[in-house]
Amino acid sequence: MKRFRVPQLRGLRTRLVVAFALVAALTAATTGALSFREARTGLLQQSQDTVIAQLRAQANRLAPEVVAPPDQAELRRFAAAMAATDPSGTWRVMATYRNLSATSVAGDRFEELTPALRKAVDTRLATVFQRVNSGDHTALVVGMSVTFAGGVGDSGLQVFLIVAQTKEQAYVDALVTAIERATVPALALAVLLALLAARGVLRPVRALRGATRSIAEGRLDTRLAVDGSDELADLSHTFNETAAALEASVAELRGMEARARRFAADVSHELRTPLAAMSAVTDVLDEDAARLDPDTATAVRLISEETVKLARLVDDLMEISRFDAGAAVLHLDEIDLAESLRRTLAARGWTDLVDTELPPPDALRGRVDPRRLDVVVANLVGNALRHGARPVRLRLTEAGRPAVERRAVIEVLDSGPGIPDAVLPHVFERFYKSDAARTRTEGSGLGLAITAENVRVHGGSVRAANRPEGGAVFTVELPLHNEQSGQWQADGDASARGIRA
């Protein structure tokens, strides 16, 4: 099942910078908001206390001069006198006595005065205040009742004051501007700190990434320098321990593999001499088998057949050993591929057993190793004849674009039961048996493995599959380069093994 991941910020540096910037922005915004709230509250509280104290002082000074009960003119004089005590001239005063009222400014309707504040003044002797929005600014509305001397009772005279807080608003605006200006340097400092922190964190991470890539490329002696005692230093130390253990394990495995290859090569080499002698003896015995009694003749023929099989197995082991040791050599020659396939069938007497679909003479030429191509075709056709069913077909076609990536495609098809699905991934493995109970086979068990190795050193590919209509099909693709281009290149494995043209 395919998984989809939500796109996210890539790169540790980017994430660190963004995280630091967000934290700095949040910190700056929180600090600015708290500072602004405290400064604004303190500023308005100070302004409010000053105005109320000044209003009380002036009321205590001027109230005794009011003639009781006051009329409209007396109230107007009292309101004007109260307003005149403010040096800035921003006070607007309204004086009331029962149903009479007068303002310091003629025609002033005192729209900022709310019914709630008027009711509060009517019901309590304490000074009350309220901030209201008036147009583009905030106004402080203060109301108080004038009491008799000693505060023994309400005189009925009330004073209301409206002061526009334009100066305080200017101070608040200046405070907001200062906070906004301070936020930008804070963010810049946070980004700088994030970059410095990211640099310190990413340096060992980059070193670890480079060391990991070096290990993946096969340089198992790669180690990290361990500095400090933090988590990254522990990670580097753990990496070095892991790399050392991996190097030791790989070295041990390579040693075991080399010893196994050398053992197989030595055994095969040592067996060739006695086998040659045995083959010569069995040839002589085969010639005289007709004159021997039946039991002895049967034994002689059995020994001869097993000697041939053993010789074939030794030859195959020697061939595999050359591939494993990197000693396999390509002898390239430009040949007619169709003619080479015909010679392979004729040399083994398979011309009448295999149907062919080959291009005309000289229609498909390429630079290959004729001997190795003969081994590839012989192994595949022989495998089809032994384990498949007739008719068996050999097909040769060309694929790819001319003069760019021409490929010869060789297909061997049979009409047998096909290859079990569980066996398909293993058909080119050495000595693999699809039937665990089958301990003996006509071949050595290395034919398809040798075929795959010969194809790989040519830079090609080989695969096995089942045909929909029944039977198995083996497909070989070989890159072709003509003599005029003068170029040939094997795949990466072949290059690493020292294959040469």
Coordinates of C-alpha atoms in Angstrom, one line a residue:
M1 CA 0.0 0.0 0.0
K2 CA 1.4 3.3 -1.0
R3 CA 1.7 5.9 1.8
F4 CA 1.4 9.6 1.3
R5 CA 3.2 12.0 3.6
V6 CA 2.1 15.5 4.4
P7 CA 4.6 17.9 2.9
Q8 CA 6.8 19.5 5.6
L9 CA 9.7 21.8 6.0
R10 CA 12.8 20.0 4.8
G11 CA 16.2 20.5 6.4
L12 CA 17.2 20.7 10.1
R13 CA 18.5 24.2 9.6
T14 CA 15.2 25.5 8.2
R15 CA 13.3 23.9 11.1
L16 CA 15.6 25.3 13.7
V17 CA 15.4 28.8 12.2
V18 CA 11.7 28.7 12.0
A19 CA 11.3 27.3 15.5
F20 CA 13.6 30.0 16.9
A21 CA 11.8 32.7 15.0
L22 CA 8.4 31.5 16.2
V23 CA 9.5 31.3 19.8
A24 CA 11.1 34.8 19.5
A25 CA 7.9 36.2 17.9
L26 CA 5.7 34.6 20.5
T27 CA 8.0 35.8 23.4
A28 CA 8.2 39.3 21.9
A29 CA 4.4 39.5 21.4
T30 CA 3.6 38.2 24.9
T31 CA 6.2 40.5 26.5
G32 CA 5.0 43.5 24.5
A33 CA 1.4 42.8 25.2
L34 CA 2.0 42.5 29.0
S35 CA 4.2 45.6 29.0
F36 CA 1.7 47.5 27.0
R37 CA -1.1 46.5 29.3
E38 CA 0.8 47.4 32.5
A39 CA 2.1 50.7 31.0
R40 CA -1.3 51.7 29.7
T41 CA -3.0 50.9 33.0
G42 CA -0.4 52.8 35.0
L43 CA -0.5 55.8 32.7
L44 CA -4.3 56.0 32.7
Q45 CA -4.5 55.4 36.4
Q46 CA -2.1 58.2 37.1
S47 CA -3.9 60.6 34.8
Q48 CA -7.3 59.6 36.3
D49 CA -6.0 60.0 40.0
T50 CA -4.6 63.4 39.1
V51 CA -7.8 64.7 37.5
I52 CA -10.0 63.4 40.4
A53 CA -7.7 64.9 43.0
Q54 CA -7.6 68.2 41.2
L55 CA -11.4 68.2 40.8
R56 CA -12.0 67.5 44.5
A57 CA -9.6 70.2 45.5
Q58 CA -11.3 72.8 43.3
A59 CA -14.8 71.8 44.4
N60 CA -13.8 72.1 48.1
R61 CA -12.5 75.6 47.4
L62 CA -15.3 77.0 45.2
A63 CA -18.4 75.2 46.6
P64 CA -18.6 77.4 49.8
E65 CA -19.0 80.4 47.6
V66 CA -22.1 79.1 45.9
V67 CA -25.3 80.9 47.0
A68 CA -27.8 78.3 48.3
P69 CA -30.1 77.5 46.7
P70 CA -28.3 78.3 43.4
D71 CA -30.1 79.4 40.3
Q72 CA -29.2 79.0 36.7
A73 CA -26.8 81.9 36.6
E74 CA -25.1 80.7 39.8
L75 CA -24.6 77.2 38.4
R76 CA -23.1 78.7 35.2
R77 CA -20.7 80.8 37.2
F78 CA -19.7 77.8 39.3
A79 CA -19.1 75.6 36.3
A80 CA -17.0 78.3 34.6
A81 CA -14.9 78.8 37.7
M82 CA -14.3 75.0 38.0
A83 CA -13.3 74.8 34.3
A84 CA -11.0 77.8 34.6
T85 CA -8.8 76.0 37.2
D86 CA -7.4 73.7 34.5
P87 CA -4.2 75.4 33.0
S88 CA -4.5 73.5 29.7
G89 CA -8.1 74.6 29.2
T90 CA -9.4 71.2 28.3
W91 CA -11.9 70.8 31.1
R92 CA -15.6 70.8 30.3
V93 CA -17.7 71.1 33.5
M94 CA -21.4 70.8 34.1
A95 CA -23.0 71.7 37.4
T96 CA -26.5 70.5 38.4
Y97 CA -28.8 71.3 41.2
R98 CA -32.0 69.3 41.3
N99 CA -33.7 70.1 37.9
L100 CA -31.3 72.9 37.0
S101 CA -28.0 72.4 35.1
A102 CA -25.4 74.6 33.5
T103 CA -22.2 74.0 31.6
S104 CA -18.9 75.8 31.4
V105 CA -19.2 76.0 27.6
A106 CA -22.5 77.5 26.3
G107 CA -24.5 74.9 24.3
D108 CA -22.4 72.0 25.4
R109 CA -24.7 68.9 25.4
F110 CA -22.4 66.7 27.4
E111 CA -23.1 63.7 25.2
E112 CA -20.3 61.7 26.8
L113 CA -22.2 61.6 30.1
T114 CA -24.0 58.3 30.3
P115 CA -27.2 57.5 32.3
A116 CA -25.3 54.9 34.3
L117 CA -22.7 57.4 35.6
R118 CA -25.5 59.9 36.4
K119 CA -27.4 57.3 38.3
A120 CA -24.2 56.3 40.2
V121 CA -23.7 59.9 41.3
D122 CA -27.3 60.2 42.4
T123 CA -27.0 57.1 44.6
R124 CA -23.6 57.5 46.3
L125 CA -21.5 60.2 47.7
A126 CA -18.2 58.8 46.4
T127 CA -16.6 60.2 43.3
V128 CA -17.2 58.0 40.3
F129 CA -15.6 57.9 36.8
Q130 CA -15.9 56.3 33.5
R131 CA -13.9 56.2 30.3
V132 CA -15.9 56.5 27.1
N133 CA -15.0 56.6 23.4
S134 CA -15.6 60.0 21.9
G135 CA -15.0 60.1 18.2
D136 CA -11.3 59.4 17.6
H137 CA -10.2 59.7 21.2
T138 CA -11.0 58.5 24.7
A139 CA -12.6 60.8 27.3
L140 CA -12.5 60.6 31.1
V141 CA -15.9 61.4 32.6
V142 CA -15.9 62.2 36.4
G143 CA -19.0 62.8 38.6
M144 CA -19.2 63.8 42.2
S145 CA -21.8 65.1 44.7
V146 CA -20.9 68.2 46.8
T147 CA -21.5 67.5 50.5
F148 CA -21.8 69.9 53.4
A149 CA -18.8 70.7 55.5
G150 CA -17.7 67.7 57.4
G151 CA -19.5 65.4 54.9
V152 CA -22.6 65.2 57.0
G153 CA -25.0 65.1 54.0
D154 CA -25.6 65.8 50.3
S155 CA -26.0 69.5 49.4
G156 CA -27.8 68.6 46.2
L157 CA -25.1 70.2 44.1
Q158 CA -23.4 67.8 41.6
V159 CA -20.4 68.4 39.4
F160 CA -19.5 66.5 36.2
L161 CA -16.2 66.8 34.4
I162 CA -15.2 65.6 30.9
V163 CA -11.5 65.6 30.0
A164 CA -10.3 64.5 26.6
Q165 CA -7.3 62.1 27.1
T166 CA -5.5 63.0 23.9
K167 CA -2.2 63.3 25.6
E168 CA -2.5 59.9 27.2
Q169 CA -3.5 58.4 23.9
A170 CA -0.4 59.9 22.3
Y171 CA 1.7 58.3 25.0
V172 CA 0.0 54.9 24.4
D173 CA 0.5 55.2 20.6
A174 CA 4.2 56.0 21.2
L175 CA 4.4 52.9 23.5
V176 CA 2.9 50.7 20.8
T177 CA 5.3 52.0 18.2
A178 CA 8.3 51.4 20.5
I179 CA 7.1 47.8 21.1
E180 CA 6.7 47.2 17.4
R181 CA 10.2 48.6 16.7
A182 CA 11.7 46.4 19.4
T183 CA 10.1 43.3 17.9
V184 CA 12.0 43.4 14.6
P185 CA 15.5 43.4 16.3
A186 CA 14.3 40.6 18.6
L187 CA 13.3 38.5 15.6
A188 CA 16.6 39.3 13.8
L189 CA 18.5 38.3 16.9
A190 CA 16.5 35.1 17.2
V191 CA 17.3 34.2 13.5
L192 CA 21.0 34.9 14.1
L193 CA 21.0 32.7 17.2
A194 CA 19.1 30.0 15.3
L195 CA 21.7 30.0 12.5
L196 CA 24.5 29.8 15.1
A197 CA 22.8 27.0 16.9
A198 CA 22.0 25.2 13.7
R199 CA 25.6 25.5 12.6
G200 CA 26.8 23.9 15.8
V201 CA 24.2 21.1 15.6
L202 CA 24.4 20.4 11.9
R203 CA 28.2 20.1 11.8
P204 CA 28.3 16.7 13.5
V205 CA 25.1 15.7 11.7
R206 CA 26.7 16.5 8.3
A207 CA 29.8 14.6 9.4
L208 CA 27.6 11.6 10.3
R209 CA 25.8 11.8 7.0
G210 CA 29.1 11.8 5.1
A211 CA 30.4 8.9 7.1
T212 CA 27.3 6.9 6.5
R213 CA 27.5 7.5 2.8
S214 CA 31.2 6.5 2.9
I215 CA 30.2 3.2 4.7
A216 CA 27.5 2.6 2.1
E217 CA 30.1 3.0 -0.7
G218 CA 32.2 0.3 0.9
R219 CA 34.8 2.3 2.8
L220 CA 34.3 0.4 6.1
D221 CA 37.3 2.0 7.8
T222 CA 35.4 5.3 8.0
R223 CA 35.3 6.8 11.5
L224 CA 34.0 10.0 13.2
A225 CA 36.0 12.3 15.4
V226 CA 34.4 12.3 18.9
D227 CA 34.4 15.7 20.6
G228 CA 32.7 16.6 23.8
S229 CA 30.4 14.5 25.9
D230 CA 26.9 15.5 24.7
E231 CA 24.3 13.4 22.9
L232 CA 25.9 14.0 19.5
A233 CA 29.3 12.8 20.9
D234 CA 27.5 9.7 22.2
L235 CA 26.0 9.2 18.7
S236 CA 29.4 9.5 17.0
H237 CA 30.9 7.0 19.5
T238 CA 28.1 4.6 18.8
F239 CA 28.6 5.0 15.1
N240 CA 32.3 4.2 15.4
E241 CA 31.5 1.1 17.4
T242 CA 29.0 0.0 14.8
A243 CA 31.3 0.7 11.9
A244 CA 34.1 -1.2 13.6
A245 CA 31.9 -4.2 14.3
L246 CA 30.6 -4.1 10.7
E247 CA 34.1 -3.9 9.3
A248 CA 35.2 -6.9 11.4
S249 CA 32.1 -8.9 10.3
V250 CA 32.5 -8.1 6.6
A251 CA 36.3 -8.9 6.8
E252 CA 35.5 -12.2 8.3
L253 CA 32.8 -13.0 5.7
R254 CA 35.1 -11.9 2.9
G255 CA 37.8 -14.2 4.3
M256 CA 35.4 -17.1 4.6
E257 CA 34.2 -16.5 1.0
A258 CA 37.7 -16.2 -0.3
R259 CA 38.7 -19.4 1.4
A260 CA 35.6 -21.2 0.1
R261 CA 36.3 -20.0 -3.5
R262 CA 40.0 -21.0 -3.2
F263 CA 39.0 -24.4 -1.9
A264 CA 36.6 -25.0 -4.7
A265 CA 39.1 -23.8 -7.3
D266 CA 41.9 -26.0 -5.7
V267 CA 39.7 -29.0 -5.5
S268 CA 38.5 -28.6 -9.1
H269 CA 42.1 -28.1 -10.3
E270 CA 43.3 -31.1 -8.4
L271 CA 40.5 -33.3 -9.8
R272 CA 41.3 -32.5 -13.4
T273 CA 44.4 -34.7 -13.6
P274 CA 42.9 -37.9 -12.2
L275 CA 39.7 -37.2 -14.2
A276 CA 41.7 -37.0 -17.4
A277 CA 43.3 -40.3 -16.6
M278 CA 39.9 -41.8 -15.7
S279 CA 38.4 -40.5 -18.9
A280 CA 41.1 -42.1 -21.0
V281 CA 40.6 -45.4 -19.2
T282 CA 36.8 -45.3 -19.6
D283 CA 37.2 -44.5 -23.3
V284 CA 39.3 -47.7 -23.7
L285 CA 36.7 -49.6 -21.6
D286 CA 33.9 -48.3 -23.8
E287 CA 35.6 -49.6 -26.9
D288 CA 35.8 -53.1 -25.3
A289 CA 32.4 -53.1 -23.6
A290 CA 30.8 -55.0 -26.5
R291 CA 33.2 -58.0 -25.9
L292 CA 32.5 -58.0 -22.1
D293 CA 29.8 -60.0 -20.3
P294 CA 26.6 -58.0 -19.8
D295 CA 27.1 -57.2 -16.1
T296 CA 30.6 -56.0 -16.6
A297 CA 29.6 -54.0 -19.7
T298 CA 26.8 -52.3 -17.7
A299 CA 29.2 -51.4 -14.9
V300 CA 31.7 -50.1 -17.5
R301 CA 29.1 -47.9 -19.2
L302 CA 27.9 -46.6 -15.7
I303 CA 31.4 -45.7 -14.8
S304 CA 31.9 -44.0 -18.1
E305 CA 28.7 -41.9 -17.8
E306 CA 29.5 -40.9 -14.2
T307 CA 33.0 -39.9 -15.2
V308 CA 31.7 -37.7 -18.0
K309 CA 29.3 -36.0 -15.5
L310 CA 32.1 -35.6 -13.0
A311 CA 34.3 -34.0 -15.6
R312 CA 31.5 -31.7 -16.7
L313 CA 31.0 -30.7 -13.0
V314 CA 34.7 -30.0 -12.5
D315 CA 34.7 -27.9 -15.7
D316 CA 31.7 -25.9 -14.5
L317 CA 33.2 -25.4 -11.0
M318 CA 36.4 -24.1 -12.6
E319 CA 34.4 -21.7 -14.7
I320 CA 32.4 -20.5 -11.7
S321 CA 35.7 -20.1 -9.8
R322 CA 37.1 -17.9 -12.6
F323 CA 34.0 -15.7 -12.4
D324 CA 34.3 -15.4 -8.6
A325 CA 38.0 -14.6 -8.8
G326 CA 37.5 -11.9 -11.4
A327 CA 39.6 -13.8 -13.8
A328 CA 36.9 -14.2 -16.5
V329 CA 38.1 -12.6 -19.8
L330 CA 36.0 -11.5 -22.7
H331 CA 37.5 -12.1 -26.2
L332 CA 35.2 -10.0 -28.3
D333 CA 34.7 -10.4 -32.0
E334 CA 32.2 -9.0 -34.4
I335 CA 30.1 -12.0 -35.7
D336 CA 26.9 -12.8 -37.4
L337 CA 24.7 -13.7 -34.4
A338 CA 22.2 -15.8 -36.3
E339 CA 25.0 -17.9 -37.8
S340 CA 26.6 -18.4 -34.4
L341 CA 23.2 -19.7 -33.0
R342 CA 22.9 -22.1 -36.0
R343 CA 26.4 -23.5 -35.3
T344 CA 25.6 -24.0 -31.6
L345 CA 22.6 -26.1 -32.5
A346 CA 24.4 -28.0 -35.3
A347 CA 27.4 -28.8 -33.0
R348 CA 25.1 -30.6 -30.5
G349 CA 22.8 -32.3 -33.0
W350 CA 19.8 -30.1 -32.0
T351 CA 19.0 -28.7 -35.5
D352 CA 16.1 -31.1 -36.0
L353 CA 14.9 -30.8 -32.4
V354 CA 14.6 -27.0 -32.1
D355 CA 12.5 -24.6 -34.3
T356 CA 14.3 -21.4 -35.1
E357 CA 13.2 -17.9 -35.9
L358 CA 16.5 -16.2 -37.0
P359 CA 17.1 -13.1 -39.2
P360 CA 18.8 -13.5 -42.5
P361 CA 22.6 -13.8 -42.7
D362 CA 24.5 -10.7 -41.8
A363 CA 21.2 -8.9 -40.8
L364 CA 22.2 -8.8 -37.1
R365 CA 25.8 -8.5 -36.2
G366 CA 27.5 -7.5 -32.9
R367 CA 30.7 -7.7 -30.9
V368 CA 30.4 -10.5 -28.4
D369 CA 32.5 -13.4 -27.1
P370 CA 31.6 -16.3 -29.5
R371 CA 32.6 -19.0 -27.0
R372 CA 30.5 -17.5 -24.1
L373 CA 27.6 -16.8 -26.4
D374 CA 27.8 -20.5 -27.4
V375 CA 27.7 -21.5 -23.7
V376 CA 24.7 -19.3 -23.1
V377 CA 22.6 -20.6 -26.0
A378 CA 23.6 -24.3 -25.4
N379 CA 22.7 -24.1 -21.7
L380 CA 19.3 -22.6 -22.3
V381 CA 18.4 -24.8 -25.2
G382 CA 19.7 -27.9 -23.3
N383 CA 17.7 -26.9 -20.3
A384 CA 14.5 -26.5 -22.4
L385 CA 15.0 -29.9 -24.0
R386 CA 15.7 -31.7 -20.7
H387 CA 13.0 -30.1 -18.5
G388 CA 10.5 -28.7 -20.9
A389 CA 8.6 -30.3 -23.8
R390 CA 8.8 -30.0 -27.6
P391 CA 8.4 -28.0 -29.6
V392 CA 11.3 -25.8 -28.4
R393 CA 11.9 -22.6 -30.3
L394 CA 15.0 -20.4 -30.5
R395 CA 14.2 -16.8 -31.5
L396 CA 16.6 -13.9 -32.3
T397 CA 15.4 -10.3 -32.7
E398 CA 16.8 -6.8 -32.4
A399 CA 15.6 -4.1 -29.9
G400 CA 16.5 -0.5 -29.2
R401 CA 17.4 2.4 -31.4
P402 CA 19.9 1.9 -34.1
A403 CA 23.4 3.2 -33.4
V404 CA 22.4 4.3 -29.9
E405 CA 21.5 1.3 -27.7
R406 CA 21.1 -1.7 -30.0
R407 CA 20.3 -4.9 -28.2
A408 CA 20.2 -8.5 -29.4
V409 CA 17.2 -10.4 -27.8
I410 CA 17.6 -14.2 -27.7
E411 CA 14.5 -16.1 -26.5
V412 CA 14.3 -19.9 -25.8
L413 CA 10.7 -21.1 -25.5
D414 CA 9.4 -24.6 -24.6
S415 CA 6.0 -26.2 -24.4
G416 CA 6.4 -27.9 -21.1
P417 CA 4.5 -27.3 -17.8
G418 CA 6.4 -24.1 -17.0
I419 CA 8.4 -23.1 -13.9
P420 CA 6.6 -23.0 -10.5
D421 CA 6.2 -19.4 -9.2
A422 CA 8.2 -20.3 -6.1
V423 CA 11.1 -21.4 -8.2
L424 CA 11.3 -18.5 -10.7
P425 CA 13.3 -16.2 -8.4
H426 CA 15.9 -18.9 -7.8
V427 CA 16.4 -20.5 -11.3
F428 CA 19.8 -18.8 -11.8
E429 CA 21.1 -19.7 -8.3
R430 CA 23.9 -22.3 -8.0
F431 CA 22.9 -25.9 -7.3
Y432 CA 19.3 -24.8 -6.7
K433 CA 16.8 -27.7 -6.8
S434 CA 13.1 -27.1 -7.2
D435 CA 12.4 -30.6 -5.8
A436 CA 14.2 -31.1 -2.5
A437 CA 13.8 -34.9 -2.8
R438 CA 15.6 -34.9 -6.2
T439 CA 19.2 -35.5 -5.3
R440 CA 20.5 -36.4 -8.7
T441 CA 20.2 -34.5 -12.0
E442 CA 21.5 -35.0 -15.5
G443 CA 23.4 -31.7 -15.4
S444 CA 25.8 -30.2 -12.9
G445 CA 23.3 -27.7 -11.4
L446 CA 25.5 -24.8 -12.5
G447 CA 24.4 -24.4 -16.1
L448 CA 22.0 -21.5 -15.6
A449 CA 24.3 -19.9 -13.0
I450 CA 27.1 -19.9 -15.6
T451 CA 24.7 -18.6 -18.2
A452 CA 23.8 -15.7 -16.0
E453 CA 27.4 -14.9 -15.3
N454 CA 28.3 -15.0 -19.1
V455 CA 25.4 -12.6 -19.8
R456 CA 26.4 -10.2 -17.1
V457 CA 30.0 -9.9 -18.2
H458 CA 28.6 -8.8 -21.6
G459 CA 26.7 -6.1 -19.8
G460 CA 23.4 -7.8 -20.6
S461 CA 20.5 -9.3 -18.7
V462 CA 18.8 -12.7 -18.5
R463 CA 15.4 -13.5 -17.1
A464 CA 13.0 -16.5 -16.8
A465 CA 9.2 -16.4 -17.0
N466 CA 6.1 -18.5 -17.9
R467 CA 4.2 -18.0 -21.1
P468 CA 0.5 -17.4 -20.8
E469 CA -0.2 -20.2 -23.3
G470 CA 2.0 -22.6 -21.3
G471 CA 5.7 -23.4 -21.1
A472 CA 8.7 -21.4 -20.0
V473 CA 10.6 -18.7 -21.8
F474 CA 14.2 -17.6 -21.1
T475 CA 15.1 -14.1 -22.5
V476 CA 18.6 -12.8 -22.9
E477 CA 19.4 -9.2 -23.9
L478 CA 22.9 -8.3 -25.0
P479 CA 24.1 -4.8 -25.9
L480 CA 25.6 -4.7 -29.4
H481 CA 28.4 -2.5 -30.6
N482 CA 29.8 -2.7 -34.1
E483 CA 33.4 -2.7 -35.2
Q484 CA 33.1 0.9 -36.6
S485 CA 32.0 2.4 -33.3
G486 CA 34.9 0.7 -31.6
Q487 CA 33.2 0.8 -28.2
W488 CA 32.1 -1.8 -25.7
Q489 CA 31.3 -1.5 -22.1
A490 CA 30.2 -4.1 -19.6
D491 CA 28.0 -3.4 -16.6
G492 CA 29.2 -2.3 -13.2
D493 CA 29.7 -5.8 -11.9
A494 CA 31.8 -6.8 -14.9
S495 CA 33.9 -3.6 -14.6
A496 CA 34.6 -4.3 -10.9
R497 CA 35.7 -7.9 -11.8
G498 CA 38.4 -6.7 -14.2
I499 CA 36.7 -7.9 -17.4
R500 CA 38.7 -6.8 -20.4
A501 CA 38.1 -6.9 -24.1

